[in-house]
Amino acid sequence: MAFDTIEEGFEELEERFDLVRPPHGRDFSRQEIMEQIASATILCSVFDIPIDREIIDKAPNLKLIANYAVGFNNIDIEYCREKGIAVANTPESVIAPTAELALALLLSLSRRTAEWDRTLRTMGRDLKPSRLDRLGLDLLGKTIGIVGFGNIGRSVAVRCQAFGMKVLYYKRHRLSEEMERQLGVTYCDLDTLFETADVVSLHTPLNEDSRHLVDADRLARMKPSALLVNTARGAVVDENALVEALTSGKIAGAALDVYEDADKPNAALFRLDNVVMTPHVGTQTYDARLMMACELTNNVLGFVDGDRPVAYVVRPA
Ligand SMILES: NC(=O)C1=CN([C@@H]2O[C@H](COP(=O)(O)OP(=O)(O)OC[C@H]3O[C@@H](n4cnc5c(N)ncnc54)[C@H](O)[C@@H]3O)[C@@H](O)[C@H]2O)C=CC1
Ligand SMILES: O=C(O)C(=O)[C@H](O)COP(=O)(O)O
């Protein structure tokens, strides 16, 4: 699939609206948005540019913010409510790709594929591992604890069950026992989850309850053999505490797609071999990009025409 095919997802927007787009291959900067937004009624936003009061106040005609992401921690939701600005996101298209990346990272960490790749490239054909070098971890029979059991968390659960893992989950509002039975998952409180799981995978949005949900105390509760996977948002984890836990052997490893400081990894992480890292690429697939474009377009058209469901985070006033 080529990039042009992804563009098809935005075609109806191009046809219907006076669309102001950034140059091919990059996003508008914050400054550019501030300069161009004065007459806009609809803003299509991306997760890494905060849509805060300062930007919103520059757009007196703004009626809808259509986020090109499911996570909306980049948007001042309360201020949108106050101003009667609707907000929509793209929940459907990100589920499978993000769940797949969580599994890709977990497998890379548990089987040390990134380490082996680096070593093999360095040593070349001379590499002949001894039978006890860099032993990995089987997932079969292990327990995964999923924190935040929404669309992506559940999708990760199903994939882990296919690997023969037991699934514990935590979310703020427990599922019914019948639903837990159907899904084959067990609810437990956060501390028990961190103490019991062989793998902890994070899938909460970033909100006031989840900021630093994984702190020094929770990391200290984990088994020394346990692995942490974060494809949610960087600030769900206290990254300094994580570096300490990884360095001191409190936990065995971490697989990270997101980072606390504007998605830039703490420099210490680069020196740790028990860490696998990707640069926030949960939805970096052709399929996801096309679907996200279609979902965003659908939200905008549904808002304007009122003829189809829209994935609202904040409904129109
Ligand atoms: N790495 C990447 O590229 C991507 C990251 N994400 C992140 O994943 C997050 C989850 O996405 P979805 O599963 O689609 O969202 P969702 O809304 O379907 O599920 C979120 C779940 O977390 C629970 N939750 C909310 N606050 C919580 C808290 N403080 N403590 C514990 N549980 C809490 C909710 O009850 C719900 O079960 C997004 O908000 C986004 O930040 C999403 C897509 C791509
Ligand atoms: O959906 C979310 O939430 C995400 O984190 C995004 O999928 C990230 O998407 P891009 O901004 O990388 O397009």
mmCIF file of C-alpha atoms and ligand atoms in Angstrom:
data_model
loop_
_atom_site.group_PDB
_atom_site.id
_atom_site.type_symbol
_atom_site.label_atom_id
_atom_site.label_comp_id
_atom_site.label_asym_id
_atom_site.label_seq_id
_atom_site.Cartn_x
_atom_site.Cartn_y
_atom_site.Cartn_z
ATOM 1 C CA MET A 1 0.000 0.000 0.000
ATOM 2 C CA ALA A 2 1.390 3.412 -0.874
ATOM 3 C CA PHE A 3 1.118 6.701 0.993
ATOM 4 C CA ASP A 4 -1.298 7.921 -1.685
ATOM 5 C CA THR A 5 -3.668 5.157 -0.670
ATOM 6 C CA ILE A 6 -3.691 6.492 2.888
ATOM 7 C CA GLU A 7 -4.559 9.883 1.443
ATOM 8 C CA GLU A 8 -7.809 8.310 0.196
ATOM 9 C CA GLY A 9 -8.949 8.390 3.814
ATOM 10 C CA PHE A 10 -8.898 12.198 3.699
ATOM 11 C CA GLU A 11 -10.401 12.586 0.187
ATOM 12 C CA GLU A 12 -13.897 13.526 1.310
ATOM 13 C CA LEU A 13 -12.458 16.199 3.586
ATOM 14 C CA GLU A 14 -10.538 17.667 0.648
ATOM 15 C CA GLU A 15 -13.695 17.694 -1.479
ATOM 16 C CA ARG A 16 -16.080 19.141 1.075
ATOM 17 C CA PHE A 17 -14.051 21.693 3.022
ATOM 18 C CA ASP A 18 -11.683 24.549 2.607
ATOM 19 C CA LEU A 19 -8.888 22.443 4.039
ATOM 20 C CA VAL A 20 -5.644 23.999 5.273
ATOM 21 C CA ARG A 21 -3.035 21.229 5.406
ATOM 22 C CA PRO A 22 0.630 21.199 6.422
ATOM 23 C CA PRO A 23 3.247 20.489 3.759
ATOM 24 C CA HIS A 24 3.473 16.811 2.796
ATOM 25 C CA GLY A 25 5.284 14.666 5.361
ATOM 26 C CA ARG A 26 5.064 16.894 8.435
ATOM 27 C CA ASP A 27 2.586 18.332 10.928
ATOM 28 C CA PHE A 28 1.922 22.002 11.566
ATOM 29 C CA SER A 29 3.993 23.380 14.416
ATOM 30 C CA ARG A 30 2.216 24.908 17.394
ATOM 31 C CA GLN A 31 3.150 28.358 16.076
ATOM 32 C CA GLU A 32 1.707 27.590 12.634
ATOM 33 C CA ILE A 33 -1.540 26.392 14.193
ATOM 34 C CA MET A 34 -1.792 29.604 16.226
ATOM 35 C CA GLU A 35 -1.266 31.650 13.072
ATOM 36 C CA GLN A 36 -3.828 29.797 10.951
ATOM 37 C CA ILE A 37 -6.624 28.874 13.301
ATOM 38 C CA ALA A 38 -8.459 32.212 13.608
ATOM 39 C CA SER A 39 -11.177 31.406 11.048
ATOM 40 C CA ALA A 40 -11.309 27.623 11.554
ATOM 41 C CA THR A 41 -14.531 25.907 12.587
ATOM 42 C CA ILE A 42 -12.945 22.437 12.738
ATOM 43 C CA LEU A 43 -9.464 21.547 13.949
ATOM 44 C CA CYS A 44 -7.916 18.151 13.164
ATOM 45 C CA SER A 45 -5.340 17.601 15.907
ATOM 46 C CA VAL A 46 -2.508 15.167 16.617
ATOM 47 C CA PHE A 47 -1.546 13.772 20.016
ATOM 48 C CA ASP A 48 1.782 15.579 20.409
ATOM 49 C CA ILE A 49 0.602 19.171 20.078
ATOM 50 C CA PRO A 50 -1.300 20.336 23.180
ATOM 51 C CA ILE A 51 -4.609 21.897 22.262
ATOM 52 C CA ASP A 52 -4.836 24.139 25.286
ATOM 53 C CA ARG A 53 -6.605 27.370 26.231
ATOM 54 C CA GLU A 54 -4.082 29.484 24.345
ATOM 55 C CA ILE A 55 -4.785 27.744 21.034
ATOM 56 C CA ILE A 56 -8.544 27.410 21.636
ATOM 57 C CA ASP A 57 -8.810 31.120 22.453
ATOM 58 C CA LYS A 58 -7.265 31.926 19.068
ATOM 59 C CA ALA A 59 -10.203 30.203 17.336
ATOM 60 C CA PRO A 60 -13.477 31.955 18.218
ATOM 61 C CA ASN A 61 -15.403 30.000 15.549
ATOM 62 C CA LEU A 62 -14.177 26.556 16.592
ATOM 63 C CA LYS A 63 -16.983 23.978 16.819
ATOM 64 C CA LEU A 64 -15.177 20.617 16.622
ATOM 65 C CA ILE A 65 -11.748 19.220 17.478
ATOM 66 C CA ALA A 66 -11.248 15.929 15.619
ATOM 67 C CA ASN A 67 -8.267 14.176 17.204
ATOM 68 C CA TYR A 68 -6.193 11.859 14.999
ATOM 69 C CA ALA A 69 -5.686 9.494 17.974
ATOM 70 C CA VAL A 70 -7.769 7.733 20.595
ATOM 71 C CA GLY A 71 -5.841 9.291 23.498
ATOM 72 C CA PHE A 72 -7.083 12.833 24.126
ATOM 73 C CA ASN A 73 -4.807 13.895 26.977
ATOM 74 C CA ASN A 74 -3.404 16.484 24.529
ATOM 75 C CA ILE A 75 -6.694 18.418 24.612
ATOM 76 C CA ASP A 76 -8.044 20.618 27.415
ATOM 77 C CA ILE A 77 -11.335 18.732 27.576
ATOM 78 C CA GLU A 78 -12.820 20.789 30.421
ATOM 79 C CA TYR A 79 -12.223 24.017 28.524
ATOM 80 C CA CYS A 80 -13.856 22.509 25.401
ATOM 81 C CA ARG A 81 -16.907 21.617 27.499
ATOM 82 C CA GLU A 82 -17.006 25.141 28.890
ATOM 83 C CA LYS A 83 -16.759 26.650 25.394
ATOM 84 C CA GLY A 84 -19.267 24.219 23.822
ATOM 85 C CA ILE A 85 -16.649 22.754 21.478
ATOM 86 C CA ALA A 86 -17.216 19.114 20.547
ATOM 87 C CA VAL A 87 -14.272 16.673 20.605
ATOM 88 C CA ALA A 88 -14.014 13.388 18.692
ATOM 89 C CA ASN A 89 -11.313 10.697 18.524
ATOM 90 C CA THR A 90 -10.414 7.528 16.589
ATOM 91 C CA PRO A 91 -10.983 4.583 18.940
ATOM 92 C CA GLU A 92 -11.580 1.786 16.429
ATOM 93 C CA SER A 93 -8.627 2.043 14.084
ATOM 94 C CA VAL A 94 -5.941 1.987 16.776
ATOM 95 C CA ILE A 95 -7.025 -1.162 18.630
ATOM 96 C CA ALA A 96 -5.368 -3.961 16.641
ATOM 97 C CA PRO A 97 -2.139 -2.152 15.668
ATOM 98 C CA THR A 98 -1.458 -0.983 19.215
ATOM 99 C CA ALA A 99 -2.227 -4.419 20.655
ATOM 100 C CA GLU A 100 0.064 -5.957 18.045
ATOM 101 C CA LEU A 101 2.866 -3.556 18.959
ATOM 102 C CA ALA A 102 2.455 -4.405 22.659
ATOM 103 C CA LEU A 103 2.884 -8.083 21.731
ATOM 104 C CA ALA A 104 5.795 -7.326 19.403
ATOM 105 C CA LEU A 105 7.560 -5.455 22.214
ATOM 106 C CA LEU A 106 6.769 -8.138 24.769
ATOM 107 C CA LEU A 107 8.084 -10.915 22.525
ATOM 108 C CA SER A 108 11.168 -8.909 21.677
ATOM 109 C CA LEU A 109 11.840 -8.409 25.388
ATOM 110 C CA SER A 110 11.005 -11.928 26.537
ATOM 111 C CA ARG A 111 13.083 -13.547 23.761
ATOM 112 C CA ARG A 112 15.714 -10.785 23.726
ATOM 113 C CA THR A 113 15.462 -10.409 19.963
ATOM 114 C CA ALA A 114 16.686 -6.794 19.923
ATOM 115 C CA GLU A 115 19.752 -7.774 21.975
ATOM 116 C CA TRP A 116 20.469 -10.742 19.723
ATOM 117 C CA ASP A 117 20.049 -8.578 16.644
ATOM 118 C CA ARG A 118 22.537 -6.003 17.972
ATOM 119 C CA THR A 119 25.025 -8.722 18.958
ATOM 120 C CA LEU A 120 24.744 -10.577 15.680
ATOM 121 C CA ARG A 121 25.304 -7.414 13.671
ATOM 122 C CA THR A 122 28.367 -6.598 15.801
ATOM 123 C CA MET A 123 29.888 -10.081 15.832
ATOM 124 C CA GLY A 124 28.765 -11.121 12.382
ATOM 125 C CA ARG A 125 29.272 -14.708 11.314
ATOM 126 C CA ASP A 126 31.600 -15.322 14.266
ATOM 127 C CA LEU A 127 28.746 -15.320 16.766
ATOM 128 C CA LYS A 128 28.118 -18.760 18.238
ATOM 129 C CA PRO A 129 26.003 -18.411 21.401
ATOM 130 C CA SER A 130 26.617 -20.924 24.149
ATOM 131 C CA ARG A 131 23.531 -22.895 25.168
ATOM 132 C CA LEU A 132 23.121 -20.751 28.309
ATOM 133 C CA ASP A 133 23.716 -17.310 26.782
ATOM 134 C CA ARG A 134 20.999 -14.687 27.229
ATOM 135 C CA LEU A 135 18.238 -17.017 28.259
ATOM 136 C CA GLY A 136 14.778 -15.715 27.500
ATOM 137 C CA LEU A 137 11.415 -16.347 29.045
ATOM 138 C CA ASP A 138 8.558 -18.536 27.734
ATOM 139 C CA LEU A 139 5.198 -16.786 27.774
ATOM 140 C CA LEU A 140 3.327 -20.103 27.918
ATOM 141 C CA GLY A 141 1.869 -20.588 31.405
ATOM 142 C CA LYS A 142 2.892 -17.111 32.595
ATOM 143 C CA THR A 143 0.520 -14.480 33.976
ATOM 144 C CA ILE A 144 -0.028 -11.093 32.372
ATOM 145 C CA GLY A 145 -1.554 -8.254 34.390
ATOM 146 C CA ILE A 146 -3.350 -5.737 32.196
ATOM 147 C CA VAL A 147 -3.874 -2.279 33.659
ATOM 148 C CA GLY A 148 -6.676 -0.439 31.858
ATOM 149 C CA PHE A 149 -9.018 -2.985 30.348
ATOM 150 C CA GLY A 150 -10.662 -1.136 27.472
ATOM 151 C CA ASN A 151 -10.382 -1.749 23.743
ATOM 152 C CA ILE A 152 -6.614 -2.203 23.546
ATOM 153 C CA GLY A 153 -6.238 -3.945 26.915
ATOM 154 C CA ARG A 154 -8.808 -6.544 25.915
ATOM 155 C CA SER A 155 -7.239 -6.987 22.529
ATOM 156 C CA VAL A 156 -3.886 -7.648 24.213
ATOM 157 C CA ALA A 157 -5.619 -10.128 26.550
ATOM 158 C CA VAL A 158 -6.975 -12.198 23.657
ATOM 159 C CA ARG A 159 -3.568 -12.301 21.997
ATOM 160 C CA CYS A 160 -1.856 -13.314 25.241
ATOM 161 C CA GLN A 161 -4.429 -16.048 25.810
ATOM 162 C CA ALA A 162 -3.473 -17.408 22.382
ATOM 163 C CA PHE A 163 0.075 -17.687 23.754
ATOM 164 C CA GLY A 164 -1.219 -19.686 26.743
ATOM 165 C CA MET A 165 -0.985 -16.870 29.287
ATOM 166 C CA LYS A 166 -3.332 -16.310 32.223
ATOM 167 C CA VAL A 167 -4.867 -12.836 32.293
ATOM 168 C CA LEU A 168 -5.375 -10.624 35.344
ATOM 169 C CA TYR A 169 -6.869 -7.210 34.758
ATOM 170 C CA TYR A 170 -7.469 -3.970 36.635
ATOM 171 C CA LYS A 171 -9.739 -1.114 35.643
ATOM 172 C CA ARG A 172 -11.539 1.415 37.759
ATOM 173 C CA HIS A 173 -14.944 -0.182 37.277
ATOM 174 C CA ARG A 174 -14.887 -3.953 37.439
ATOM 175 C CA LEU A 175 -16.641 -5.978 34.712
ATOM 176 C CA SER A 176 -19.556 -8.231 35.607
ATOM 177 C CA GLU A 177 -18.606 -11.723 36.741
ATOM 178 C CA GLU A 178 -20.401 -13.137 33.692
ATOM 179 C CA MET A 179 -18.279 -10.975 31.384
ATOM 180 C CA GLU A 180 -15.096 -11.979 33.193
ATOM 181 C CA ARG A 181 -16.105 -15.620 32.741
ATOM 182 C CA GLN A 182 -16.815 -15.092 29.023
ATOM 183 C CA LEU A 183 -13.464 -13.368 28.523
ATOM 184 C CA GLY A 184 -11.581 -15.820 30.740
ATOM 185 C CA VAL A 185 -9.974 -13.041 32.798
ATOM 186 C CA THR A 186 -9.621 -12.395 36.535
ATOM 187 C CA TYR A 187 -10.028 -9.022 38.226
ATOM 188 C CA CYS A 188 -7.567 -8.010 40.903
ATOM 189 C CA ASP A 189 -6.608 -4.834 42.720
ATOM 190 C CA LEU A 190 -3.587 -2.927 41.484
ATOM 191 C CA ASP A 191 -1.124 -3.932 44.199
ATOM 192 C CA THR A 192 -1.988 -7.627 43.876
ATOM 193 C CA LEU A 193 -1.674 -7.361 40.095
ATOM 194 C CA PHE A 194 1.827 -5.886 40.355
ATOM 195 C CA GLU A 195 2.856 -8.515 42.939
ATOM 196 C CA THR A 196 1.483 -11.494 40.996
ATOM 197 C CA ALA A 197 2.036 -10.851 37.295
ATOM 198 C CA ASP A 198 5.030 -12.057 35.296
ATOM 199 C CA VAL A 199 4.269 -9.320 32.776
ATOM 200 C CA VAL A 200 2.469 -6.028 33.457
ATOM 201 C CA SER A 201 1.095 -4.259 30.378
ATOM 202 C CA LEU A 202 -0.283 -0.714 30.600
ATOM 203 C CA HIS A 203 -3.364 0.350 28.617
ATOM 204 C CA THR A 204 -4.955 3.209 30.547
ATOM 205 C CA PRO A 205 -5.457 6.671 29.132
ATOM 206 C CA LEU A 206 -3.305 9.334 30.799
ATOM 207 C CA ASN A 207 -5.508 11.064 33.358
ATOM 208 C CA GLU A 208 -5.132 12.390 36.889
ATOM 209 C CA ASP A 209 -5.638 8.884 38.377
ATOM 210 C CA SER A 210 -3.165 7.168 36.080
ATOM 211 C CA ARG A 211 -0.284 9.693 36.183
ATOM 212 C CA HIS A 212 2.650 7.853 37.822
ATOM 213 C CA LEU A 213 0.403 4.881 38.501
ATOM 214 C CA VAL A 214 3.636 2.902 38.127
ATOM 215 C CA ASP A 215 5.861 4.530 40.738
ATOM 216 C CA ALA A 216 8.760 3.307 42.894
ATOM 217 C CA ASP A 217 6.371 1.560 45.280
ATOM 218 C CA ARG A 218 4.552 -0.386 42.540
ATOM 219 C CA LEU A 219 7.825 -1.288 40.826
ATOM 220 C CA ALA A 220 9.156 -2.602 44.160
ATOM 221 C CA ARG A 221 6.093 -4.857 44.385
ATOM 222 C CA MET A 222 6.888 -6.556 41.070
ATOM 223 C CA LYS A 223 8.759 -9.872 40.929
ATOM 224 C CA PRO A 224 12.474 -9.479 40.107
ATOM 225 C CA SER A 225 11.795 -11.662 37.051
ATOM 226 C CA ALA A 226 8.853 -9.522 35.878
ATOM 227 C CA LEU A 227 8.605 -7.444 32.697
ATOM 228 C CA LEU A 228 6.814 -4.123 32.171
ATOM 229 C CA VAL A 229 5.278 -3.113 28.835
ATOM 230 C CA ASN A 230 4.101 0.466 28.238
ATOM 231 C CA THR A 231 2.272 1.370 25.050
ATOM 232 C CA ALA A 232 -0.145 3.741 26.869
ATOM 233 C CA ARG A 233 1.378 7.129 27.703
ATOM 234 C CA GLY A 234 4.836 7.849 29.128
ATOM 235 C CA ALA A 235 3.634 9.677 32.246
ATOM 236 C CA VAL A 236 1.690 6.626 33.447
ATOM 237 C CA VAL A 237 5.162 5.491 34.588
ATOM 238 C CA ASP A 238 7.577 7.426 36.812
ATOM 239 C CA GLU A 239 10.473 7.039 34.364
ATOM 240 C CA ASN A 240 13.201 7.882 36.895
ATOM 241 C CA ALA A 241 11.840 5.195 39.227
ATOM 242 C CA LEU A 242 11.729 2.789 36.275
ATOM 243 C CA VAL A 243 15.378 3.442 35.407
ATOM 244 C CA GLU A 244 16.288 2.747 39.046
ATOM 245 C CA ALA A 245 14.244 -0.486 39.119
ATOM 246 C CA LEU A 246 15.830 -1.703 35.873
ATOM 247 C CA THR A 247 19.330 -0.772 36.962
ATOM 248 C CA SER A 248 19.086 -2.312 40.420
ATOM 249 C CA GLY A 249 17.398 -5.508 39.226
ATOM 250 C CA LYS A 250 14.069 -4.862 40.988
ATOM 251 C CA ILE A 251 12.435 -5.897 37.719
ATOM 252 C CA ALA A 252 13.914 -7.878 34.828
ATOM 253 C CA GLY A 253 13.071 -5.649 31.870
ATOM 254 C CA ALA A 254 10.843 -3.113 30.188
ATOM 255 C CA ALA A 255 9.447 -2.663 26.701
ATOM 256 C CA LEU A 256 8.459 0.914 25.972
ATOM 257 C CA ASP A 257 6.765 2.781 23.136
ATOM 258 C CA VAL A 258 6.049 5.962 25.090
ATOM 259 C CA TYR A 259 8.116 8.232 27.364
ATOM 260 C CA GLU A 260 7.416 10.708 30.085
ATOM 261 C CA ASP A 261 9.258 13.741 28.702
ATOM 262 C CA ALA A 262 7.472 14.592 25.438
ATOM 263 C CA ASP A 263 8.075 11.035 24.223
ATOM 264 C CA LYS A 264 11.872 11.444 24.456
ATOM 265 C CA PRO A 265 13.396 8.509 26.377
ATOM 266 C CA ASN A 266 15.350 9.180 29.567
ATOM 267 C CA ALA A 267 19.014 9.051 28.456
ATOM 268 C CA ALA A 268 19.780 6.236 30.931
ATOM 269 C CA LEU A 269 17.405 3.905 29.075
ATOM 270 C CA PHE A 270 19.699 3.879 26.034
ATOM 271 C CA ARG A 271 22.431 2.233 28.117
ATOM 272 C CA LEU A 272 20.272 -0.621 29.417
ATOM 273 C CA ASP A 273 20.229 -3.911 27.582
ATOM 274 C CA ASN A 274 17.111 -5.092 29.436
ATOM 275 C CA VAL A 275 15.016 -2.447 27.667
ATOM 276 C CA VAL A 276 13.374 -2.604 24.252
ATOM 277 C CA MET A 277 12.258 0.736 22.857
ATOM 278 C CA THR A 278 10.208 2.092 19.979
ATOM 279 C CA PRO A 279 9.477 5.806 19.392
ATOM 280 C CA HIS A 280 5.670 5.971 19.863
ATOM 281 C CA VAL A 281 4.755 3.923 16.798
ATOM 282 C CA GLY A 282 1.711 1.997 18.028
ATOM 283 C CA THR A 283 -0.289 3.009 14.962
ATOM 284 C CA GLN A 284 2.560 3.258 12.481
ATOM 285 C CA THR A 285 1.125 0.777 9.939
ATOM 286 C CA TYR A 286 -0.418 1.372 6.531
ATOM 287 C CA ASP A 287 -3.691 -0.158 7.682
ATOM 288 C CA ALA A 288 -3.901 1.948 10.841
ATOM 289 C CA ARG A 289 -3.024 5.219 9.101
ATOM 290 C CA LEU A 290 -5.674 4.636 6.417
ATOM 291 C CA MET A 291 -8.268 3.630 8.998
ATOM 292 C CA MET A 292 -7.442 6.581 11.257
ATOM 293 C CA ALA A 293 -7.849 8.953 8.309
ATOM 294 C CA CYS A 294 -11.207 7.357 7.471
ATOM 295 C CA GLU A 295 -12.347 7.438 11.101
ATOM 296 C CA LEU A 296 -11.376 11.087 11.478
ATOM 297 C CA THR A 297 -13.087 11.991 8.182
ATOM 298 C CA ASN A 298 -16.176 10.090 9.261
ATOM 299 C CA ASN A 299 -16.260 12.000 12.547
ATOM 300 C CA VAL A 300 -16.029 15.353 10.780
ATOM 301 C CA LEU A 301 -18.721 14.479 8.220
ATOM 302 C CA GLY A 302 -20.969 12.998 10.913
ATOM 303 C CA PHE A 303 -20.600 16.174 12.976
ATOM 304 C CA VAL A 304 -21.418 18.426 10.007
ATOM 305 C CA ASP A 305 -24.139 16.312 8.361
ATOM 306 C CA GLY A 306 -25.570 14.571 11.417
ATOM 307 C CA ASP A 307 -26.071 11.445 9.325
ATOM 308 C CA ARG A 308 -23.791 8.911 11.041
ATOM 309 C CA PRO A 309 -22.351 8.017 14.422
ATOM 310 C CA VAL A 310 -19.403 10.092 15.608
ATOM 311 C CA ALA A 311 -16.851 8.931 18.213
ATOM 312 C CA TYR A 312 -17.447 11.848 20.570
ATOM 313 C CA VAL A 313 -15.346 12.469 23.664
ATOM 314 C CA VAL A 314 -17.298 15.714 24.194
ATOM 315 C CA ARG A 315 -20.703 15.897 22.526
ATOM 316 C CA PRO A 316 -21.771 19.061 20.699
ATOM 317 C CA ALA A 317 -23.420 21.614 23.013
HETATM 318 N N1 LIG B 1 1.393 3.758 21.730
HETATM 319 C C1 LIG B 1 0.482 4.167 20.870
HETATM 320 O O1 LIG B 1 0.771 4.464 19.719
HETATM 321 C C2 LIG B 1 -0.934 4.240 21.296
HETATM 322 C C3 LIG B 1 -1.280 4.490 22.610
HETATM 323 N N2 LIG B 1 -2.594 4.527 22.979
HETATM 324 C C4 LIG B 1 -2.913 4.766 24.391
HETATM 325 O O2 LIG B 1 -3.695 3.685 24.882
HETATM 326 C C5 LIG B 1 -4.729 4.209 25.699
HETATM 327 C C6 LIG B 1 -5.851 3.216 25.833
HETATM 328 O O3 LIG B 1 -6.544 3.138 24.616
HETATM 329 P P1 LIG B 1 -7.936 2.335 24.493
HETATM 330 O O4 LIG B 1 -7.800 0.956 25.002
HETATM 331 O O5 LIG B 1 -8.407 2.522 23.115
HETATM 332 O O6 LIG B 1 -8.857 3.163 25.502
HETATM 333 P P2 LIG B 1 -10.202 2.704 26.185
HETATM 334 O O7 LIG B 1 -10.888 3.947 26.616
HETATM 335 O O8 LIG B 1 -10.932 1.734 25.338
HETATM 336 O O9 LIG B 1 -9.714 1.908 27.488
HETATM 337 C C7 LIG B 1 -9.092 2.505 28.570
HETATM 338 C C8 LIG B 1 -9.307 1.638 29.806
HETATM 339 O O10 LIG B 1 -8.564 2.184 30.894
HETATM 340 C C9 LIG B 1 -9.441 2.308 32.016
HETATM 341 N N3 LIG B 1 -8.959 3.418 32.844
HETATM 342 C C10 LIG B 1 -9.110 4.744 32.644
HETATM 343 N N4 LIG B 1 -8.453 5.429 33.583
HETATM 344 C C11 LIG B 1 -7.882 4.516 34.385
HETATM 345 C C12 LIG B 1 -7.063 4.610 35.536
HETATM 346 N N5 LIG B 1 -6.715 5.806 36.015
HETATM 347 N N6 LIG B 1 -6.650 3.473 36.125
HETATM 348 C C13 LIG B 1 -6.997 2.281 35.612
HETATM 349 N N7 LIG B 1 -7.767 2.118 34.537
HETATM 350 C C14 LIG B 1 -8.209 3.230 33.921
HETATM 351 C C15 LIG B 1 -10.817 2.516 31.443
HETATM 352 O O11 LIG B 1 -11.823 2.154 32.378
HETATM 353 C C16 LIG B 1 -10.750 1.556 30.275
HETATM 354 O O12 LIG B 1 -10.980 0.234 30.718
HETATM 355 C C17 LIG B 1 -5.083 5.538 25.004
HETATM 356 O O13 LIG B 1 -5.737 6.429 25.877
HETATM 357 C C18 LIG B 1 -3.741 6.045 24.564
HETATM 358 O O14 LIG B 1 -3.178 6.856 25.567
HETATM 359 C C19 LIG B 1 -3.606 4.308 22.086
HETATM 360 C C20 LIG B 1 -3.313 4.076 20.766
HETATM 361 C C21 LIG B 1 -1.964 4.058 20.253
HETATM 362 O O1 LIG B 2 -4.225 6.953 19.283
HETATM 363 C C1 LIG B 2 -3.415 7.329 20.143
HETATM 364 O O2 LIG B 2 -3.717 7.648 21.289
HETATM 365 C C2 LIG B 2 -2.003 7.401 19.776
HETATM 366 O O3 LIG B 2 -1.117 7.402 20.578
HETATM 367 C C3 LIG B 2 -1.829 7.523 18.338
HETATM 368 O O4 LIG B 2 -2.272 6.441 17.646
HETATM 369 C C4 LIG B 2 -0.537 8.036 17.888
HETATM 370 O O5 LIG B 2 -0.756 8.361 16.547
HETATM 371 P P1 LIG B 2 0.191 9.338 15.767
HETATM 372 O O6 LIG B 2 0.058 10.674 16.382
HETATM 373 O O7 LIG B 2 1.517 8.720 15.803
HETATM 374 O O8 LIG B 2 -0.425 9.398 14.465
#
